[in-house]
Short mmCIF file of C-alpha atoms in Angstrom, two decimals:
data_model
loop_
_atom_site.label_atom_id
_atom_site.label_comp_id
_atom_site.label_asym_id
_atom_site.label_seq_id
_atom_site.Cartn_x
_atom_site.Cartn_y
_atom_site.Cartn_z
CA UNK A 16 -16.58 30.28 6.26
CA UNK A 17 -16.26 27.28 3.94
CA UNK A 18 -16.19 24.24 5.41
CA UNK A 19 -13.48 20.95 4.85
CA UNK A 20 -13.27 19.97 1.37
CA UNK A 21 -12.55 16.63 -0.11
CA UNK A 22 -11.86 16.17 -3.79
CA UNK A 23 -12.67 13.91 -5.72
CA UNK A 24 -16.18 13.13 -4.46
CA UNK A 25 -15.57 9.75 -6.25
CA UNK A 26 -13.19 7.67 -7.39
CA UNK A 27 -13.41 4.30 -9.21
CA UNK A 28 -9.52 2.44 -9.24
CA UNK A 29 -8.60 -0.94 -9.96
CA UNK A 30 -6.66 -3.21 -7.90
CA UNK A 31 -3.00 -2.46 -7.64
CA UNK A 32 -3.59 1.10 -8.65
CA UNK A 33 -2.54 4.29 -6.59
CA UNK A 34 -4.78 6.74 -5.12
CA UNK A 35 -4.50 10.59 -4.00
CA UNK A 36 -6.77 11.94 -1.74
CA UNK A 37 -7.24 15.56 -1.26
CA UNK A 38 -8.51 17.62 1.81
CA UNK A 39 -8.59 21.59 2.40
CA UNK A 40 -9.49 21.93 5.84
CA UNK A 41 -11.39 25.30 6.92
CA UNK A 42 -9.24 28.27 7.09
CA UNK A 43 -7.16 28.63 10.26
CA UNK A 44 -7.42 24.65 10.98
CA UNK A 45 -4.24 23.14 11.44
CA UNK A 46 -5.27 19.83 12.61
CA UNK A 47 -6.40 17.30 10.02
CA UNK A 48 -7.04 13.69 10.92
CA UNK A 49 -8.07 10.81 8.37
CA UNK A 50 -10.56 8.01 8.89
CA UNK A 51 -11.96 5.50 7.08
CA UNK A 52 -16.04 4.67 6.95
CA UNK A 53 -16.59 1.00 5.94
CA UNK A 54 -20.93 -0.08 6.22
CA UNK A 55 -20.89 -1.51 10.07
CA UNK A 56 -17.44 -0.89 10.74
CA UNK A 57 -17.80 2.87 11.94
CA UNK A 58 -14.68 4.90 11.60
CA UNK A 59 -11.54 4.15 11.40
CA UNK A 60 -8.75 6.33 12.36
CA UNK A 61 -6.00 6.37 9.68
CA UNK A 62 -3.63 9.23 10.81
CA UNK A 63 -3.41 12.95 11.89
CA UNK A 64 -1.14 15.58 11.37
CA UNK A 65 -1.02 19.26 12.98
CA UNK A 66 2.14 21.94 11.33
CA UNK A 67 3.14 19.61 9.14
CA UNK A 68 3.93 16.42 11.50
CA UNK A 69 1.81 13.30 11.65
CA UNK A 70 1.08 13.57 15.57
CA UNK A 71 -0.85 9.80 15.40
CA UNK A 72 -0.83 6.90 13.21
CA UNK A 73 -3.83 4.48 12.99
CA UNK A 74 -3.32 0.29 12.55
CA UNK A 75 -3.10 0.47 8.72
CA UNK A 76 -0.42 -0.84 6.74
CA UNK A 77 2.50 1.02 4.86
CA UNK A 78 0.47 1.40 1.74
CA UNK A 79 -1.95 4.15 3.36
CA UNK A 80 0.16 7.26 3.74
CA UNK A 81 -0.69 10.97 4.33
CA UNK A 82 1.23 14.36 4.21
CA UNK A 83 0.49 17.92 5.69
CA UNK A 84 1.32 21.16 3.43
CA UNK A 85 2.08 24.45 5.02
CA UNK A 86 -1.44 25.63 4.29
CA UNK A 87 -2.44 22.76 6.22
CA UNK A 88 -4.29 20.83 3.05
CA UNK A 89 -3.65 17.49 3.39
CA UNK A 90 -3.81 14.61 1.03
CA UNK A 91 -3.40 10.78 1.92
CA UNK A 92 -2.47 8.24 -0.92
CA UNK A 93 -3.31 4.48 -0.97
CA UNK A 94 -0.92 3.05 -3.10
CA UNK A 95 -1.35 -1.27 -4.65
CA UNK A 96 -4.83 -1.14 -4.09
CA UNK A 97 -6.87 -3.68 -2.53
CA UNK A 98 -10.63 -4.60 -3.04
CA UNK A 99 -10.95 -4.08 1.00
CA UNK A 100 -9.91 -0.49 0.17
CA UNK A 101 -13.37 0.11 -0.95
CA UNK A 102 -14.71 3.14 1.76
CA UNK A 103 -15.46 6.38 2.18
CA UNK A 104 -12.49 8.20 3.38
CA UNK A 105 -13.41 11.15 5.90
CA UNK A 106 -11.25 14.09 6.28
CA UNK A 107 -12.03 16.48 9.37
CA UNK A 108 -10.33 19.27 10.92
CA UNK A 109 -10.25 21.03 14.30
CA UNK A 110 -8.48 24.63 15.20
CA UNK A 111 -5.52 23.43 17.29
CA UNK A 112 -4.15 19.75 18.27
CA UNK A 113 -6.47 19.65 21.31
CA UNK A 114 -9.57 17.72 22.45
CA UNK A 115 -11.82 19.82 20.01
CA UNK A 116 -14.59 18.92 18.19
CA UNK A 117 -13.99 17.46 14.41
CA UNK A 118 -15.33 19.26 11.53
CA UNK A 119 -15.85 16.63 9.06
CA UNK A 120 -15.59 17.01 4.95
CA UNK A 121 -18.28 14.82 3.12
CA UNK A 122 -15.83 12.62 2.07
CA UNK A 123 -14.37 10.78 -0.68
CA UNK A 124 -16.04 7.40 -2.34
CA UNK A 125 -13.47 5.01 -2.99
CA UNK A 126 -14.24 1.55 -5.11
CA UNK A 127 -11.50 -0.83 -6.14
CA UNK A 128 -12.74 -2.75 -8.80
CA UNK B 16 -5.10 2.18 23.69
CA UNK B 17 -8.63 3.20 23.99
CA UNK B 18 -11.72 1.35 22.55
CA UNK B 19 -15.32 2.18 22.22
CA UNK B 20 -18.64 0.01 22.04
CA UNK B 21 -21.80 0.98 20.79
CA UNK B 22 -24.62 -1.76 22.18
CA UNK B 23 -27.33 -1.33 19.37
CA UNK B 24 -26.09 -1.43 15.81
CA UNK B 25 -29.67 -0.59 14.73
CA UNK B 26 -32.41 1.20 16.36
CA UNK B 27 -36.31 1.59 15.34
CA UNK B 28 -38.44 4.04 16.66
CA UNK B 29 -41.68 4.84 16.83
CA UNK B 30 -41.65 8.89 16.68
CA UNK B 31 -42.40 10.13 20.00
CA UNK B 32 -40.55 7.41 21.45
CA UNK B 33 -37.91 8.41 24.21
CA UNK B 34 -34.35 7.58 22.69
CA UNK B 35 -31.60 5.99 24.62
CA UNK B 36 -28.29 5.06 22.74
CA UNK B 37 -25.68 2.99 24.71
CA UNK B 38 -21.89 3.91 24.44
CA UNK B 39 -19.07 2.53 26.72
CA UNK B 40 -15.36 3.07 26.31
CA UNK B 41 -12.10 1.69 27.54
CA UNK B 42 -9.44 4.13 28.97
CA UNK B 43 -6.83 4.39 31.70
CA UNK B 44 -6.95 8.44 31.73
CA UNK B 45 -9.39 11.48 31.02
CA UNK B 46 -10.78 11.68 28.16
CA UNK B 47 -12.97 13.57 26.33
CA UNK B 48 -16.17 12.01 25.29
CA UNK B 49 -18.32 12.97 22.15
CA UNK B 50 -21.38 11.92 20.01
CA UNK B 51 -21.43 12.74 16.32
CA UNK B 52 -24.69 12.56 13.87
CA UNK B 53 -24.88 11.59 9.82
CA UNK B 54 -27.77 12.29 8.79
CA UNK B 55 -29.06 10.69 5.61
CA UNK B 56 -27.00 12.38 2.30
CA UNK B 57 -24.77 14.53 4.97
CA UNK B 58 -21.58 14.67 6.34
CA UNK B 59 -20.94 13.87 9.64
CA UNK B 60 -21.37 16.53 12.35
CA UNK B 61 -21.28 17.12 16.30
CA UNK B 62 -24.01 16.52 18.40
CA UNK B 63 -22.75 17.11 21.84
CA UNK B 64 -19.50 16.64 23.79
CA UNK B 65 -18.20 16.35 27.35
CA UNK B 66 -14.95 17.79 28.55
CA UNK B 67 -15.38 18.58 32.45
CA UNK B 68 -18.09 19.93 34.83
CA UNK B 69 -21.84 18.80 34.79
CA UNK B 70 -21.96 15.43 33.49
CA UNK B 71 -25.18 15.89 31.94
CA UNK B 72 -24.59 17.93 28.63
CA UNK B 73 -27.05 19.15 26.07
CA UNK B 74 -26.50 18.87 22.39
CA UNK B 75 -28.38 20.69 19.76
CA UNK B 76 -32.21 19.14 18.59
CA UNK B 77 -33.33 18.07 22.08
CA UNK B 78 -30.52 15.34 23.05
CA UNK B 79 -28.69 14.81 25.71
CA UNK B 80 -25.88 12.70 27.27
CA UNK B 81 -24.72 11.56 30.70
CA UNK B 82 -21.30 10.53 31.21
CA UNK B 83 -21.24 8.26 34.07
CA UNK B 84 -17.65 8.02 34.90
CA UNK B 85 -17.77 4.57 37.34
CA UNK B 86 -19.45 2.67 34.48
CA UNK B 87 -17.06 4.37 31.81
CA UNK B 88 -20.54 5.17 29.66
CA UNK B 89 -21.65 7.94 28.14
CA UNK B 90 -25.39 7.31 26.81
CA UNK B 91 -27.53 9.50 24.25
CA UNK B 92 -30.44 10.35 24.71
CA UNK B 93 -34.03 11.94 23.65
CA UNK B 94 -37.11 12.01 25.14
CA UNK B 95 -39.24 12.38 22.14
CA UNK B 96 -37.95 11.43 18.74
CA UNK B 97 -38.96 12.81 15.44
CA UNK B 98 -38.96 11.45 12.04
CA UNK B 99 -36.16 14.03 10.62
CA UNK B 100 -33.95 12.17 13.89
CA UNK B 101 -33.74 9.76 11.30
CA UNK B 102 -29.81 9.06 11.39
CA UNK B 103 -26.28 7.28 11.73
CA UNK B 104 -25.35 7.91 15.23
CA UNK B 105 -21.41 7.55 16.20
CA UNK B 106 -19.96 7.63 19.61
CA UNK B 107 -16.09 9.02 20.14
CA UNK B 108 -13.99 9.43 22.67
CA UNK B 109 -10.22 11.49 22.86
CA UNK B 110 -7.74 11.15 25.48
CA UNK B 111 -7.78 14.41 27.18
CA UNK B 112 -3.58 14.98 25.97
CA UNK B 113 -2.17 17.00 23.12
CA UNK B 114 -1.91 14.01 20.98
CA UNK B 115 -4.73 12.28 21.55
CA UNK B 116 -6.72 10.45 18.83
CA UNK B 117 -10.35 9.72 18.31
CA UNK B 118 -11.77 6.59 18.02
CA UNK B 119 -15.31 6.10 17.00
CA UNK B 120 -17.63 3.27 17.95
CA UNK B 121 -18.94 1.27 14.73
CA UNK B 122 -22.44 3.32 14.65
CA UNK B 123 -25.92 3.17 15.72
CA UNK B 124 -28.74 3.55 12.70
CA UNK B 125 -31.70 5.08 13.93
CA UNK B 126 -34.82 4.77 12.12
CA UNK B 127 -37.99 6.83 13.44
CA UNK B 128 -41.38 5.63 11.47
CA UNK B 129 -43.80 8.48 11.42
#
């Protein structure tokens, strides 16, 4: 079974920009969460959706938004980038909207130049 | 809305060193508790988790974690640490409700010279 995907791998943007981030979670997830991994900041939780609707929202302002296909891929946008963008962005995915374990995708390497 | 504190931001070993990695959290409710690896070039990945029963689970690779529910911890630990332990290791916790979210402490590196 393939696991969650992330595309890009990279991605170099310049302030003010827009960014879309893609995720394919492993087949019969329907639970994908965001986070974002900053050096000594751990993760932080952006959003999660399950069928579609965003189930929790993280302390992140308006620009970060996220949406939930019917195949359950999931892609998050950035948009009027910031230098303090600059992360890796972690998509993971669990079977059902329970207290399961995450299944994380390797992530996406954002820098705002 | 739940918090969680990892004590040691970074951690150097000796290997065959015992391991002990301090997490506490902040909750009202149940929750479900959980402690993730990165190792070096990989994605992140479970090590062990707690939902009910025994409070002293075993993970994969040796480790182990109590949850102590009066002190609101749940520590990681290893008896004998190995060089390829080398990691990033990340505490979580989840409200034990449908819509629960997990929140991650900030990391512990571990280091293990051989």
């Amino acid at each position: 079974k393939a696991g969650v995907t992330q595309t890009p791998r990279y991605l170099i943007k310049t302030r003010g920009q827009q960014v879309t981030l893609s995720c394919s979670p492993i087949s019969g997830h329907r639970s994908v969460s965001w986070y974002q991994q900053t050096p000594g900041q751990g993760l932080q939780f952006l959003f999660e959706y399950f069928s579609e609707t965003q189930r929790n929202k993280g302390n992140f302002p308006g620009r970060f938004s996220g949406r939930q296909f019917s195949n359950s891929r999931s892609e998050m946008n950035v948009s009027t980038l910031e230098l303090g963008d600059s992360a890796l962005y972690l998509c993971a995915s669990s079977p059902r909207a329970t207290n399961e374990k995450l299944f994380f995708g390797s992530g996406t390497q954002l820098s705002v130049l | 809305a739940q918090s969680v504190s990892q004590h040691n931001h970074h951690v150097i070993l000796s290997e065959a060193a015992s391991l002990e990695l301090g997490c506490n959290y902040s909750y009202g409710g149940t929750v479900n508790l959980f402690w993730y690896v990165q190792y070096p070039g990989q994605h992140l990945q479970l090590l062990l988790k707690y939902f009910s029963g025994d409070p002293l689970v075993k993970g994969i690779k040796g480790f182990e974690a109590e949850f102590i529910k009066s002190k609101f911890s749940f520590n990681l630990r290893k008896p004998s640490v190995q060089w390829s332990d080398t990691a990033e290791y990340f505490c979580a916790v989840r409200p034990n409700t449908n819509a629960g979210k997990s929140t991650f402490g900030d990391g512990t590196t571990l280091t293990v010279k051989p």
